[in-house]
Coordinates of C-alpha atoms in Angstrom, one line a residue:
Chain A
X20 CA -16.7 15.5 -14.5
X21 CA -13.5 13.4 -14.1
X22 CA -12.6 15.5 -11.5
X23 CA -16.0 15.0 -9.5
X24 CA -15.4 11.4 -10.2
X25 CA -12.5 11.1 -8.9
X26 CA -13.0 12.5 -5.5
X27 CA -16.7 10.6 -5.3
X28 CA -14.5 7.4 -5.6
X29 CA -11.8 8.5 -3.9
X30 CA -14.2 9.2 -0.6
X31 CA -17.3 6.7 -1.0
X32 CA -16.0 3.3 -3.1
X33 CA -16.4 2.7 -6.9
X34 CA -19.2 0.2 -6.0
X35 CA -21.1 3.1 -3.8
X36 CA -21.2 6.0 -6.2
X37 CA -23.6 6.0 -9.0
X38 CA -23.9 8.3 -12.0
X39 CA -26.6 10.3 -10.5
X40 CA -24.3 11.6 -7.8
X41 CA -21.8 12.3 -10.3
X42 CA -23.9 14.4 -12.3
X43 CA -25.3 16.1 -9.0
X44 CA -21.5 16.6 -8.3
X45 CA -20.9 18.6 -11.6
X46 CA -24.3 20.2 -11.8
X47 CA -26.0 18.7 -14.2
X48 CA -28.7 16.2 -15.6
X49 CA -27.6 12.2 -15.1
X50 CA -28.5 12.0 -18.7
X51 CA -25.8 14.3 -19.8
X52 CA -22.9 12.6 -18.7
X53 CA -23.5 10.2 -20.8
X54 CA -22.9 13.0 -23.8
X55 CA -19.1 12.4 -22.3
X56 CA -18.8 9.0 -21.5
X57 CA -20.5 5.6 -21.9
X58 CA -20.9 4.4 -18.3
X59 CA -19.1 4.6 -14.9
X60 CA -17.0 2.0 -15.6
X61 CA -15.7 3.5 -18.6
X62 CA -15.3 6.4 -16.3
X63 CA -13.1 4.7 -14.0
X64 CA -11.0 2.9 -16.4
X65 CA -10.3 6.8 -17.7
X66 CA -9.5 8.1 -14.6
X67 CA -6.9 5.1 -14.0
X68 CA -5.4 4.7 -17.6
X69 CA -4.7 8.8 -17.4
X70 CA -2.9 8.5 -13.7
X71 CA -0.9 5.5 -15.4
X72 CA 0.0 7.5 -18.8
X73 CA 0.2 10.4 -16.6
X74 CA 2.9 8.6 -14.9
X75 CA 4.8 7.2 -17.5
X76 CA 5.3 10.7 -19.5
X77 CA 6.5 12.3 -16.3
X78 CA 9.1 9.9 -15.0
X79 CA 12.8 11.2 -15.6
X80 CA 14.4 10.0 -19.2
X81 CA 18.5 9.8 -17.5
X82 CA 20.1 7.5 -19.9
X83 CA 23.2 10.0 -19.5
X84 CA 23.4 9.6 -15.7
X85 CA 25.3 7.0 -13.9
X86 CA 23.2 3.9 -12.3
X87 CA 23.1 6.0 -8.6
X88 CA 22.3 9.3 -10.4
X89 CA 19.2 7.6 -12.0
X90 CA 18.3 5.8 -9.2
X91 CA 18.1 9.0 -7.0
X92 CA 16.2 11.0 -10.0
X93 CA 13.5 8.0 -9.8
X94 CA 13.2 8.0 -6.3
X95 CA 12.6 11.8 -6.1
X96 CA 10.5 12.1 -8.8
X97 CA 8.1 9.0 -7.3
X98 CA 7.6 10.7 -4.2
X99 CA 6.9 14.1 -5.8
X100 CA 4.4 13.3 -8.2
X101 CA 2.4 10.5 -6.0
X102 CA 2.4 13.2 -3.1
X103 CA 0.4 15.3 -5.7
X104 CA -1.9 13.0 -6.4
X105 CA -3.1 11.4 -3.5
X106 CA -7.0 10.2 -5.0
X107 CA -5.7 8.7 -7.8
X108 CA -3.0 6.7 -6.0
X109 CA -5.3 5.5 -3.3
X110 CA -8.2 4.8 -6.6
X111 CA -5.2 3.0 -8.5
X112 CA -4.6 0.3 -5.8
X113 CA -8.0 -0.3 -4.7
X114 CA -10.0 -0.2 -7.4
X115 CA -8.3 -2.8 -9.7
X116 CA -11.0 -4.9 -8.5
X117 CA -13.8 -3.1 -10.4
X118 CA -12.2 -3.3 -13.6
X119 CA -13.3 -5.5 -16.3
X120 CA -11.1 -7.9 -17.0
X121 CA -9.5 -6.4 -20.2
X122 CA -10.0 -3.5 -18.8
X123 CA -7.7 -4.3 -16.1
X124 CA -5.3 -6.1 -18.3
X125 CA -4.6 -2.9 -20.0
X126 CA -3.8 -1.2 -16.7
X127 CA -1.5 -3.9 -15.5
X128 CA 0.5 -3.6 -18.6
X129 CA 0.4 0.3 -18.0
X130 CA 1.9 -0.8 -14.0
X131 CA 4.5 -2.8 -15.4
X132 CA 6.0 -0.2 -18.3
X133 CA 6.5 1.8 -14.9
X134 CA 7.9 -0.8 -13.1
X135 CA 10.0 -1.9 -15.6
X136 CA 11.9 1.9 -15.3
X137 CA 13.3 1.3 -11.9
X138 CA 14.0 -2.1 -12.6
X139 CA 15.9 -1.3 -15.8
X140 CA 17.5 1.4 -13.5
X141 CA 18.4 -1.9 -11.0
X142 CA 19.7 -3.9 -13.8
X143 CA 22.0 -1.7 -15.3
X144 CA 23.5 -0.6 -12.0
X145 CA 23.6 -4.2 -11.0
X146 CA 25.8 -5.0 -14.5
X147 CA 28.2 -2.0 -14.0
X148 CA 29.1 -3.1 -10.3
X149 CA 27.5 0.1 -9.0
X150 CA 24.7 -1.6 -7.7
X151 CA 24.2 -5.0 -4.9
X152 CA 20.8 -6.4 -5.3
X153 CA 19.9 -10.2 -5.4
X154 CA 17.0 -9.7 -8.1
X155 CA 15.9 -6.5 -9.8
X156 CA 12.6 -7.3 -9.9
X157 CA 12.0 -8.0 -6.4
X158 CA 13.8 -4.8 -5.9
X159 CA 11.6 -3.0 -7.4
X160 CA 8.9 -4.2 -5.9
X161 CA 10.4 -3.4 -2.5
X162 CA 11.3 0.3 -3.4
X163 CA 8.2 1.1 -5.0
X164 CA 6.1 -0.3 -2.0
X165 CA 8.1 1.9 0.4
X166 CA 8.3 5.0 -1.7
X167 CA 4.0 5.1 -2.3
X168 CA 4.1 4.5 1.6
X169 CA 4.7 8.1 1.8
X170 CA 1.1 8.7 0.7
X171 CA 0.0 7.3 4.0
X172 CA 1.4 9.3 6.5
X173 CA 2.9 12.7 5.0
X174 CA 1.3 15.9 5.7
X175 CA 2.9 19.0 4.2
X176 CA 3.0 21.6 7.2
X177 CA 5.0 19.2 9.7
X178 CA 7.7 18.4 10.9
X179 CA 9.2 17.7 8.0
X180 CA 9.5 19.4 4.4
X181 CA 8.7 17.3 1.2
X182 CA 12.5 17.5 0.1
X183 CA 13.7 15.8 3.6
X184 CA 11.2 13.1 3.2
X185 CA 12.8 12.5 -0.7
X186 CA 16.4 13.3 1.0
X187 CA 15.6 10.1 3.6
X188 CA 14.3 7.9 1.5
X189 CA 16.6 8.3 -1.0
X190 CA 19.2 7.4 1.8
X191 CA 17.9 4.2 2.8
X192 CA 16.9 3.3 -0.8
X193 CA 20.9 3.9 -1.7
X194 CA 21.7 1.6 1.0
X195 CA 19.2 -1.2 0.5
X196 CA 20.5 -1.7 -2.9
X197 CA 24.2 -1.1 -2.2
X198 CA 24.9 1.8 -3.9
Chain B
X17 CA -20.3 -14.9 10.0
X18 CA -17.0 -12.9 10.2
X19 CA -15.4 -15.1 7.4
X20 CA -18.5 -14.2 5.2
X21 CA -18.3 -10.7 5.9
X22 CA -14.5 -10.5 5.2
X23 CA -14.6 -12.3 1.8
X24 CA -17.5 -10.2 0.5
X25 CA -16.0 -6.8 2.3
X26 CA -12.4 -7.7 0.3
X27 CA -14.2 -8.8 -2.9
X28 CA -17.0 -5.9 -3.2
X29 CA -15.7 -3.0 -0.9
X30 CA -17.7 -2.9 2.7
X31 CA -20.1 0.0 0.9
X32 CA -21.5 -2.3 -1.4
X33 CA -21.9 -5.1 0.7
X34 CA -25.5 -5.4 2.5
X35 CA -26.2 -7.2 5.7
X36 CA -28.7 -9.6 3.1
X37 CA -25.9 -10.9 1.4
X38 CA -23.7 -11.5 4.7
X39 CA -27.1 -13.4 5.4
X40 CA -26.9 -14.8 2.4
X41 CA -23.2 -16.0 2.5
X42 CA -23.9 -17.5 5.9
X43 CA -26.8 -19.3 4.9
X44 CA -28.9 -17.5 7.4
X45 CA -32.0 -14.9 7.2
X46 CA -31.0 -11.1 7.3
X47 CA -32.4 -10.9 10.6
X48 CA -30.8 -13.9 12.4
X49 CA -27.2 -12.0 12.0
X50 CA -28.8 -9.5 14.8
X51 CA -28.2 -11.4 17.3
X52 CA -24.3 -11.8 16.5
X53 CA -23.7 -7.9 15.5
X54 CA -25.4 -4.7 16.0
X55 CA -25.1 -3.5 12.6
X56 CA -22.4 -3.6 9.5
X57 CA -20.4 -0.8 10.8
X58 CA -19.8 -3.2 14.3
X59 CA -19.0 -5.9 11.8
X60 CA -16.1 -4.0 9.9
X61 CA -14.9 -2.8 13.4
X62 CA -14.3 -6.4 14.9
X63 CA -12.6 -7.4 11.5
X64 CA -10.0 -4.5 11.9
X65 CA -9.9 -4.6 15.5
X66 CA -9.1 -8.4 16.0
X67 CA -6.6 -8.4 12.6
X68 CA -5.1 -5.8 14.7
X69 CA -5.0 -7.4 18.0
X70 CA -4.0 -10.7 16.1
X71 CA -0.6 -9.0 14.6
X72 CA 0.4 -7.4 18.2
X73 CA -0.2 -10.6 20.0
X74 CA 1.8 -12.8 17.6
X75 CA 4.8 -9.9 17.2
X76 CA 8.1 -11.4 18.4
X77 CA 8.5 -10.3 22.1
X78 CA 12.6 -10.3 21.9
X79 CA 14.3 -8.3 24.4
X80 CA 16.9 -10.5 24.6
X81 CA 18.3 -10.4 20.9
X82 CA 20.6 -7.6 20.0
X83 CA 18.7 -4.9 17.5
X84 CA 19.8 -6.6 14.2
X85 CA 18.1 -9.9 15.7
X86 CA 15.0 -7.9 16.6
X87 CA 15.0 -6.4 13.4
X88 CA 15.2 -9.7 11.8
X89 CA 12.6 -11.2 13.8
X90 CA 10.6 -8.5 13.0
X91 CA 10.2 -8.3 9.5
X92 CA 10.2 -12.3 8.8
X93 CA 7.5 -12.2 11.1
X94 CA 5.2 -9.1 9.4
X95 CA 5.9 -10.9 6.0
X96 CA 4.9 -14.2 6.7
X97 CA 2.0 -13.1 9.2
X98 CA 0.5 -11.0 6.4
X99 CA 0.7 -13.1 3.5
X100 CA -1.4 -15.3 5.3
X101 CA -4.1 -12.8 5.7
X102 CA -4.5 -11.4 2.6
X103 CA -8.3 -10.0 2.6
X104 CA -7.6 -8.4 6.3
X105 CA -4.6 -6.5 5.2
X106 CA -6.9 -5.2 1.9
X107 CA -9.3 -4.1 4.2
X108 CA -6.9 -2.5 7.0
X109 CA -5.8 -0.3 4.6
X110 CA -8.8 0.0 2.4
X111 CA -12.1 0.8 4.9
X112 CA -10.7 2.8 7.4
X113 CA -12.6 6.1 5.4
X114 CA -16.0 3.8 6.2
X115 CA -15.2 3.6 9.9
X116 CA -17.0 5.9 12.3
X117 CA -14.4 8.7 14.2
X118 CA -14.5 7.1 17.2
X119 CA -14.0 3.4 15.7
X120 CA -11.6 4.5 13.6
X121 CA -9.1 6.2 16.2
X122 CA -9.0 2.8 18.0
X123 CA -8.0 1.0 14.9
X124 CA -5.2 3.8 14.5
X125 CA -4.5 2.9 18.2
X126 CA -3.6 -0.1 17.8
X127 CA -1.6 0.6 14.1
X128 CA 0.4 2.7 16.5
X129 CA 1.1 0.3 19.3
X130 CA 2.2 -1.9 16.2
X131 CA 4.4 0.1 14.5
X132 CA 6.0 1.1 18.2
X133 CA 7.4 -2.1 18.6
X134 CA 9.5 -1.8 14.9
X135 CA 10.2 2.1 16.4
X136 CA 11.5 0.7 19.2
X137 CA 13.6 -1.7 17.9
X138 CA 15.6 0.6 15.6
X139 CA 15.9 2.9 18.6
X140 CA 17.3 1.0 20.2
X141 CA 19.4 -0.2 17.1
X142 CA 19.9 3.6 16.9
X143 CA 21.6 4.3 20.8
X144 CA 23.9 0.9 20.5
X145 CA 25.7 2.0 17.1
X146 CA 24.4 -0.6 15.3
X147 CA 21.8 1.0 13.0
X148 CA 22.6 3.7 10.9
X149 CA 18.7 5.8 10.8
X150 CA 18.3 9.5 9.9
X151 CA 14.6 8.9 11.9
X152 CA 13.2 6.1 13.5
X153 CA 9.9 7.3 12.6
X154 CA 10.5 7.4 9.0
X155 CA 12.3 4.5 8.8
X156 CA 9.3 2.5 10.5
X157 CA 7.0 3.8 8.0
X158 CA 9.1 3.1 5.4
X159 CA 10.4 -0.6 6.3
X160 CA 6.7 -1.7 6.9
X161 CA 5.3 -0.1 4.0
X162 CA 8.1 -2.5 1.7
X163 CA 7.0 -5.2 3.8
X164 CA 3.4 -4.9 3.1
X165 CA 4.1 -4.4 -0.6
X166 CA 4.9 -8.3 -0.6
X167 CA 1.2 -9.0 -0.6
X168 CA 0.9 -7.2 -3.9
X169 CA 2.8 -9.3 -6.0
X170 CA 3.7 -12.5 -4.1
X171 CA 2.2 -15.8 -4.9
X172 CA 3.4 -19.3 -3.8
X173 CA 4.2 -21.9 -6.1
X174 CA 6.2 -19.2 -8.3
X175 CA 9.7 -18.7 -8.7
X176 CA 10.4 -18.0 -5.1
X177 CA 9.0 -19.2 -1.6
X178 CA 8.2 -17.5 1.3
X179 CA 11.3 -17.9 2.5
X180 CA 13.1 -16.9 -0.5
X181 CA 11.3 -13.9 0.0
X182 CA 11.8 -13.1 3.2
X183 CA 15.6 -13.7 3.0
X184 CA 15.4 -11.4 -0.1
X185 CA 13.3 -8.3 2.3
X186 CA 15.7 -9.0 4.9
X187 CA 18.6 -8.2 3.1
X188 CA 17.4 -4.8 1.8
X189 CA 15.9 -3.6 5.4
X190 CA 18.9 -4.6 7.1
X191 CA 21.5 -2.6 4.4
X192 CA 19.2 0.5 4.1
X193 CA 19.2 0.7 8.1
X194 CA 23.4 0.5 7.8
X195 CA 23.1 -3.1 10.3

């Protein structure tokens, strides 16, 4: 069912699929998806709370590294898993409208636990001399923008590989924050 | 009209929208907005076409500046240009999947023409020594991705102005392209 969801919202809009379609999606009755969950906004808040939480359990723990080390383990990984999840990135951004308001709130706060990785990873590089950036949070901002770009435009199959896309983004990253 | 239909296209998605409540927005019967637009798909197309045409027609035309100065140009220019249209940029990125094929591969026309004229800056930048670039491809798709990101966070009246911003942006584009 989540899965159906997903790719219904994904394709069509939040605001154009309804519950029916779901259902027709998985195969069943309208009236049993509601054995699973209470409406399609609770639906939607799932599917975005599990991408965030999804997120946050698979992002590298590299308190032994240095600052760079981390930095390049971050960058990697970001690329990696938001290449493999292409639906739930594109529902992540565009959907924040849809959610209720504390709904949304919880979301946010899911954003910026992430967020507040890199920019820990900024800070401490930034303390230790290995890093050059004005203000970590802007940074962060900056590299996560460009990194989720990738979703945009990369195709496996062309010219280039997944590992040279990490391998030149990780290059310019190094060198946009002086490292 | 077109100001109706962006606002409601930004706030509910252009799938939930109806031509009514354009109407509606306008202050107009359903049926007077046929003689201004053929139908809501011709609507979505003129708002993505002219945001489009809008951004290549204000672009810095800068042949006389050396690369770094392009580059410069360039991104002060996409940063302040698109803070200032929030909902089109939403929608650029958001309704292209509700375009028809043929309207959609003149929007991605003109995203091309666009993103040739950053391409051709750090080409440029690239034959004269004085960017450091792995791939002027990836690099455009990268920079303008980071630039774009500003629209996700940045409000005025904060901590930092436009400007502050835009020196901040500059700063990283121009170390991670080695200028």
């Amino acid at each position: 069912m989540r899965t159906a969801a997903l790719q219904l919202f994904a394709e069509h809009g939040f605001a154009a699929v309804s519950m029916r379609q779901i259902a027709s999606a998985v195969g069943v009755q309208a009236g049993a998806l509601y054995n699973y969950t209470a409406d399609k906004q609770s639906l939607l808040f799932d599917l975005m709370k599990t991408h965030m939480q999804d997120v946050l359990a698979a992002v590298p723990d590299t308190p032994h590294l240095t600052p760079t080390q981390q930095l390049e383990a971050f960058v990697r990984f970001h690329i990696a898993f938001h290449h493999r999840r292409p639906e739930e990135v594109f529902i992540a951004y565009m959907e924040l409208r849809n959610l209720t308001p504390d709904n949304f709130e919880i979301i946010e706060e899911l954003r910026r636990s992430y967020e507040a990785r890199l920019q820990g990873i900024l800070a401490r590089g930034i303390a230790s001399d290995d890093f050059a950036v004005e203000d970590a949070k802007i940074a962060t901002f900056a590299v996560i923008a460009m990194l989720t770009g990738v979703n945009t435009w990369f195709k496996e199959g062309g010219r280039l590989s997944l590992a040279d896309v990490q391998d030149q983004y990780w290059h310019m990253v190094r060198k946009s924050v002086g490292a």
